[in-house]
C-alpha atoms as one frame of an Amber mdcrd trajectory, in Angstrom:
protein
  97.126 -24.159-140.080  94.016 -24.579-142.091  93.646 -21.740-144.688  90.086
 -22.428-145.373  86.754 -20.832-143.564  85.125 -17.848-144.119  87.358 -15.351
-143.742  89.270 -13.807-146.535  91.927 -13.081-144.195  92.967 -16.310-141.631
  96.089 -14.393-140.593  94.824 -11.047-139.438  91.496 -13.704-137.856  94.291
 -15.071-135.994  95.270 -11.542-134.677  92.167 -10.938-132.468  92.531 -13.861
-130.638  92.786 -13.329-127.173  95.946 -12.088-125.834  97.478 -11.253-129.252
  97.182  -7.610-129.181  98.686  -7.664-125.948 102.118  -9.645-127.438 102.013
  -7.776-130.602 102.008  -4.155-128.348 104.636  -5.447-126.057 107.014  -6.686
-128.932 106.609  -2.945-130.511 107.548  -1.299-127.240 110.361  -3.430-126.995
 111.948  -2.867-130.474 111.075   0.694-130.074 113.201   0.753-127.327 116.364
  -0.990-129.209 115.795   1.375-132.882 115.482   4.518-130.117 118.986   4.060
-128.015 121.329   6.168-128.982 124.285   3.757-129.965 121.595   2.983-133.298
 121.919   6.004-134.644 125.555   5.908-134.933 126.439   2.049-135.275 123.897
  -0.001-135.969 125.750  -1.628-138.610 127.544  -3.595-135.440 124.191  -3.961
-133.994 123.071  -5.731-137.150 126.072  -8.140-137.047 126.045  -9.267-133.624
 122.481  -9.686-133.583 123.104 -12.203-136.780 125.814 -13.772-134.390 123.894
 -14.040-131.523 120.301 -15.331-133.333 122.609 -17.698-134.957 124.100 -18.984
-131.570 120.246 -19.200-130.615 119.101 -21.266-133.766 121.913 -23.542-133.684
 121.186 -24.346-129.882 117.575 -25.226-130.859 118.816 -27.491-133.704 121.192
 -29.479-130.787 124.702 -27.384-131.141 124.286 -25.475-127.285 127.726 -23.774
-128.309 128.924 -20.582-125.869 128.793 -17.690-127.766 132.542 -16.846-127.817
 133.049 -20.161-129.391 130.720 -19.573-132.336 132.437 -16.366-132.524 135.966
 -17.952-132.602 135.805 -20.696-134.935 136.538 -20.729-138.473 135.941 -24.262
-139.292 132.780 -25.889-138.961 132.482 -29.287-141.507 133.240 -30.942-138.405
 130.764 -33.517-136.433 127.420 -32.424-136.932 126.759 -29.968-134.073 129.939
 -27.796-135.952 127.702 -28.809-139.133 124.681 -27.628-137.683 126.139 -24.283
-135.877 127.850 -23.593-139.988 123.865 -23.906-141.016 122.940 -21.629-138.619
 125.238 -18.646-139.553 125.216 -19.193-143.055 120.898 -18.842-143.135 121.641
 -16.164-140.993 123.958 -14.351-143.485 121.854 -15.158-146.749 118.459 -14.290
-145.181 119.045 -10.995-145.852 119.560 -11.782-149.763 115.331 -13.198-150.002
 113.323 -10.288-148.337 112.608  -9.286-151.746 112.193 -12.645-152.699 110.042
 -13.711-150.420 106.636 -11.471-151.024 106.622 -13.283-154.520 107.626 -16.581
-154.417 108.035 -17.759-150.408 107.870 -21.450-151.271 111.386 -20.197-153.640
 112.955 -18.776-150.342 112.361 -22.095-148.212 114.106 -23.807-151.179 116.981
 -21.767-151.217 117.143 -21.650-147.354 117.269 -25.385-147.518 119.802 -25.758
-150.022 122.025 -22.955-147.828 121.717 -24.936-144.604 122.193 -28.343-145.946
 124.928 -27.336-148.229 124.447 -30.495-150.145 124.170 -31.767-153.798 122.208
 -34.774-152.935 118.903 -35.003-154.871 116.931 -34.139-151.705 117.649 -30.766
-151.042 116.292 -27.740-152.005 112.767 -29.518-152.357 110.000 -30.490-150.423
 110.325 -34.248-148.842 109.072 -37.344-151.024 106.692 -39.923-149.552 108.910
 -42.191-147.278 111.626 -40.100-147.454 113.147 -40.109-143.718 113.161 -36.606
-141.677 116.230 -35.827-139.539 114.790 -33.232-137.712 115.421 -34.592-133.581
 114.258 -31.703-132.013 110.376 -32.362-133.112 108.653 -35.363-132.722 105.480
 -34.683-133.532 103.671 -36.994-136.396 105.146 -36.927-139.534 102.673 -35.038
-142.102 102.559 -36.831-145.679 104.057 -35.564-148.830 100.663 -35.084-150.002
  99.468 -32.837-146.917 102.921 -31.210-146.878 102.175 -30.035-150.970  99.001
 -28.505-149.854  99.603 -26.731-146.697 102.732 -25.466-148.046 100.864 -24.174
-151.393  98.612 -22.800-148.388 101.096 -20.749-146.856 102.301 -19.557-149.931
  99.157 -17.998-151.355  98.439 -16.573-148.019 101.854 -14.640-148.302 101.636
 -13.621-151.586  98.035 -12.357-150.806  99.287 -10.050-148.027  97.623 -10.105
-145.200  96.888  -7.162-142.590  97.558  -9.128-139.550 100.982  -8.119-137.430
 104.207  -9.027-137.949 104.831 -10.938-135.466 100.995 -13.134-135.909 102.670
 -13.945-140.146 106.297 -14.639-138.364 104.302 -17.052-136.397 102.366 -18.577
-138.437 105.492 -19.322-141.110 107.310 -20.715-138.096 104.878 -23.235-136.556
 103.705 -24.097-139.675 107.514 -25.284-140.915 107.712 -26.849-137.523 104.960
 -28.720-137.800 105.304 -30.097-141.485 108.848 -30.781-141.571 108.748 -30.608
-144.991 112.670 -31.273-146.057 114.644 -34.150-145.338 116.584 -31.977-142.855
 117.380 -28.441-141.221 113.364 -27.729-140.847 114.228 -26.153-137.477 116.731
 -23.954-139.036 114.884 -22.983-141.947 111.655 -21.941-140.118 113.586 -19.690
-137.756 115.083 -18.383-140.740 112.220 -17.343-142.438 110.557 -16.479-139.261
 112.829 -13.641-139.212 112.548 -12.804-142.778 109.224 -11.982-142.050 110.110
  -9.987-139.463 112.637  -7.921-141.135 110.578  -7.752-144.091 107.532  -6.514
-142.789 109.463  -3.369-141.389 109.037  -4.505-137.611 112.634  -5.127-137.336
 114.136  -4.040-140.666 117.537  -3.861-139.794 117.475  -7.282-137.718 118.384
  -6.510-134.660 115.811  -8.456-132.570 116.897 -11.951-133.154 113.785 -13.976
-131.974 116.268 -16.778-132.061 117.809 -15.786-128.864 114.461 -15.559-127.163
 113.690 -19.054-128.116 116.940 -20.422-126.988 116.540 -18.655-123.903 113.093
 -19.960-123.155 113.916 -23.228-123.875 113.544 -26.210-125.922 110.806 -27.805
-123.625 108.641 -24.307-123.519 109.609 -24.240-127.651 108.259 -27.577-127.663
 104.890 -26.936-125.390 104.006 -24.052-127.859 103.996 -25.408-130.606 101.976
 -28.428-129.707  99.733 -25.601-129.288  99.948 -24.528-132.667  99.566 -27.989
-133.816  96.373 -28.170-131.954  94.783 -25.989-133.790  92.415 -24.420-130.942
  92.280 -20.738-130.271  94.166 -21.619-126.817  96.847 -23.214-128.416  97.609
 -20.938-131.489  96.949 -17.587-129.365  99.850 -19.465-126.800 102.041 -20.452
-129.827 101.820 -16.493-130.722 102.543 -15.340-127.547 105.574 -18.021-126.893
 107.047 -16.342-130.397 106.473 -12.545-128.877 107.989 -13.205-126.218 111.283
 -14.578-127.905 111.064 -11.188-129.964 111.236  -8.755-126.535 114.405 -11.554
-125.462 115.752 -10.392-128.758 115.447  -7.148-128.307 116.365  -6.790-124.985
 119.538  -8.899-126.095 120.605  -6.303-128.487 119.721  -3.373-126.547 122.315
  -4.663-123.773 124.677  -4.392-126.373 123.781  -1.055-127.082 124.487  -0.331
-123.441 127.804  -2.092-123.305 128.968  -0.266-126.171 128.185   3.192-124.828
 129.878   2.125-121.691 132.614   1.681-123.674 132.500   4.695-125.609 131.878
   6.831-122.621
């Protein structure tokens, strides 16, 4: 995303794009619905942790590790082959994303570090900073072209001042924008998918859309699929009102999945409190 042009305000630009309103209104009604049933009142704290379960499951099935939920749930060990590696990434962003919200306001490109380090869980000198020139990208999910080191430096020095600017746009237009933009630089070595859902939801949380998490966006996006993932964000990429007002809408829509996720748990633990 270019953060140059004459507004002082690209995010909240990106907001009246046609269509946006639309998403943004539909993913409030559909969190309002999940914070307004009545099991959230009394045990959200569950709905919290199997939401974090659940986005996890979602994330890791982006990032190639389609594991059922009950197996996610039931395993202990995951330094396995590298779907188990990539499913142990997955929860544990999931569990320390909730440690940066107050982080991230101030110093976002000091969240994607840490996020990075978490999910790659790795002393090797490239993690937990942005990727060298020529330094390879294991990231299988996107193949889009590879930006440079030099590009990656600037659009990610972008993204940061636009963060720590604030920004009156909508959640879910900044959630967006943070996740197509890690998408499309790739700029670790590894676990970019991972990461940018991560801070994806950060955002979310953060902004007070969804503070207690329990719209995992990740499930959407899983559910939708990795080709309709993939067609949206070339839309982002593209840069065109189309694409990015398509790219916004694709990451709405995962929101409502998420919600709608949680609030059938809400139901199904009523049922069986009833």
């Amino acid at each position: 995303m270019s953060t140059t042009g004459a507004t002082a305000d690209p995010l909240a630009a990106l907001g009246s794009l046609p269509g946006v309103a639309e998403s943004v209104e539909s993913v409030r009604k559909a969190v309002d619905r999940v914070y307004g049933h009545r099991i959230m009142r009394r045990r959200s704290n569950e709905i919290t942790s199997e939401a974090a379960l659940r986005g996890a499951r979602g994330s890791g099935a982006l990032s190639g590790a389609d594991w059922a939920l009950e197996e996610v749930r039931r395993r202990t060990d995951f330094s396995g082959d590298d779907e188990a590696r990539t499913m142990g990434a997955a929860l544990r962003l999931t569990a320390e994303a909730g440690q940066l919200l107050s982080v991230w306001r101030q110093s976002p490109l000091r969240v994607l570090a840490r996020l990075h380090l978490v999910a790659a869980a790795s002393d090797s000198d490239e993690v937990g900073r942005p990727r060298q020139e020529g330094e390879p990208v294991d990231e299988p999910l996107v193949e889009l072209p590879l930006p440079s080191a030099a590009e990656v430096s600037g659009r990610l020095d972008g993204l940061s001042e636009l963060i720590i600017a604030g920004s009156s746009a909508p959640a879910l237009v900044t959630a967006a924008v943070v996740h197509g933009e890690l998408l499309a630089l790739r700029p670790f070595a590894s676990h970019n998918g991972l990461v940018a859902r991560t801070a994806a939801r950060i955002v979310l949380v953060g902004s007070g859309l969804d503070p207690k998490s329990v719209c995992p966006a990740e499930v959407g996006h899983a559910e939708l699929g990795r080709a309709a993932y993939l067609a949206a964000l070339d839309g982002y990429v593209s840069g065109t009102p189309e694409g990015m007002a398509a790219w916004i809408a694709h990451c709405g829509r995962a929101v409502e999945l998420g919600a709608r996720e949680s609030t059938a748990v809400c139901e199904a633990l009523q049922r069986g409190a009833a």
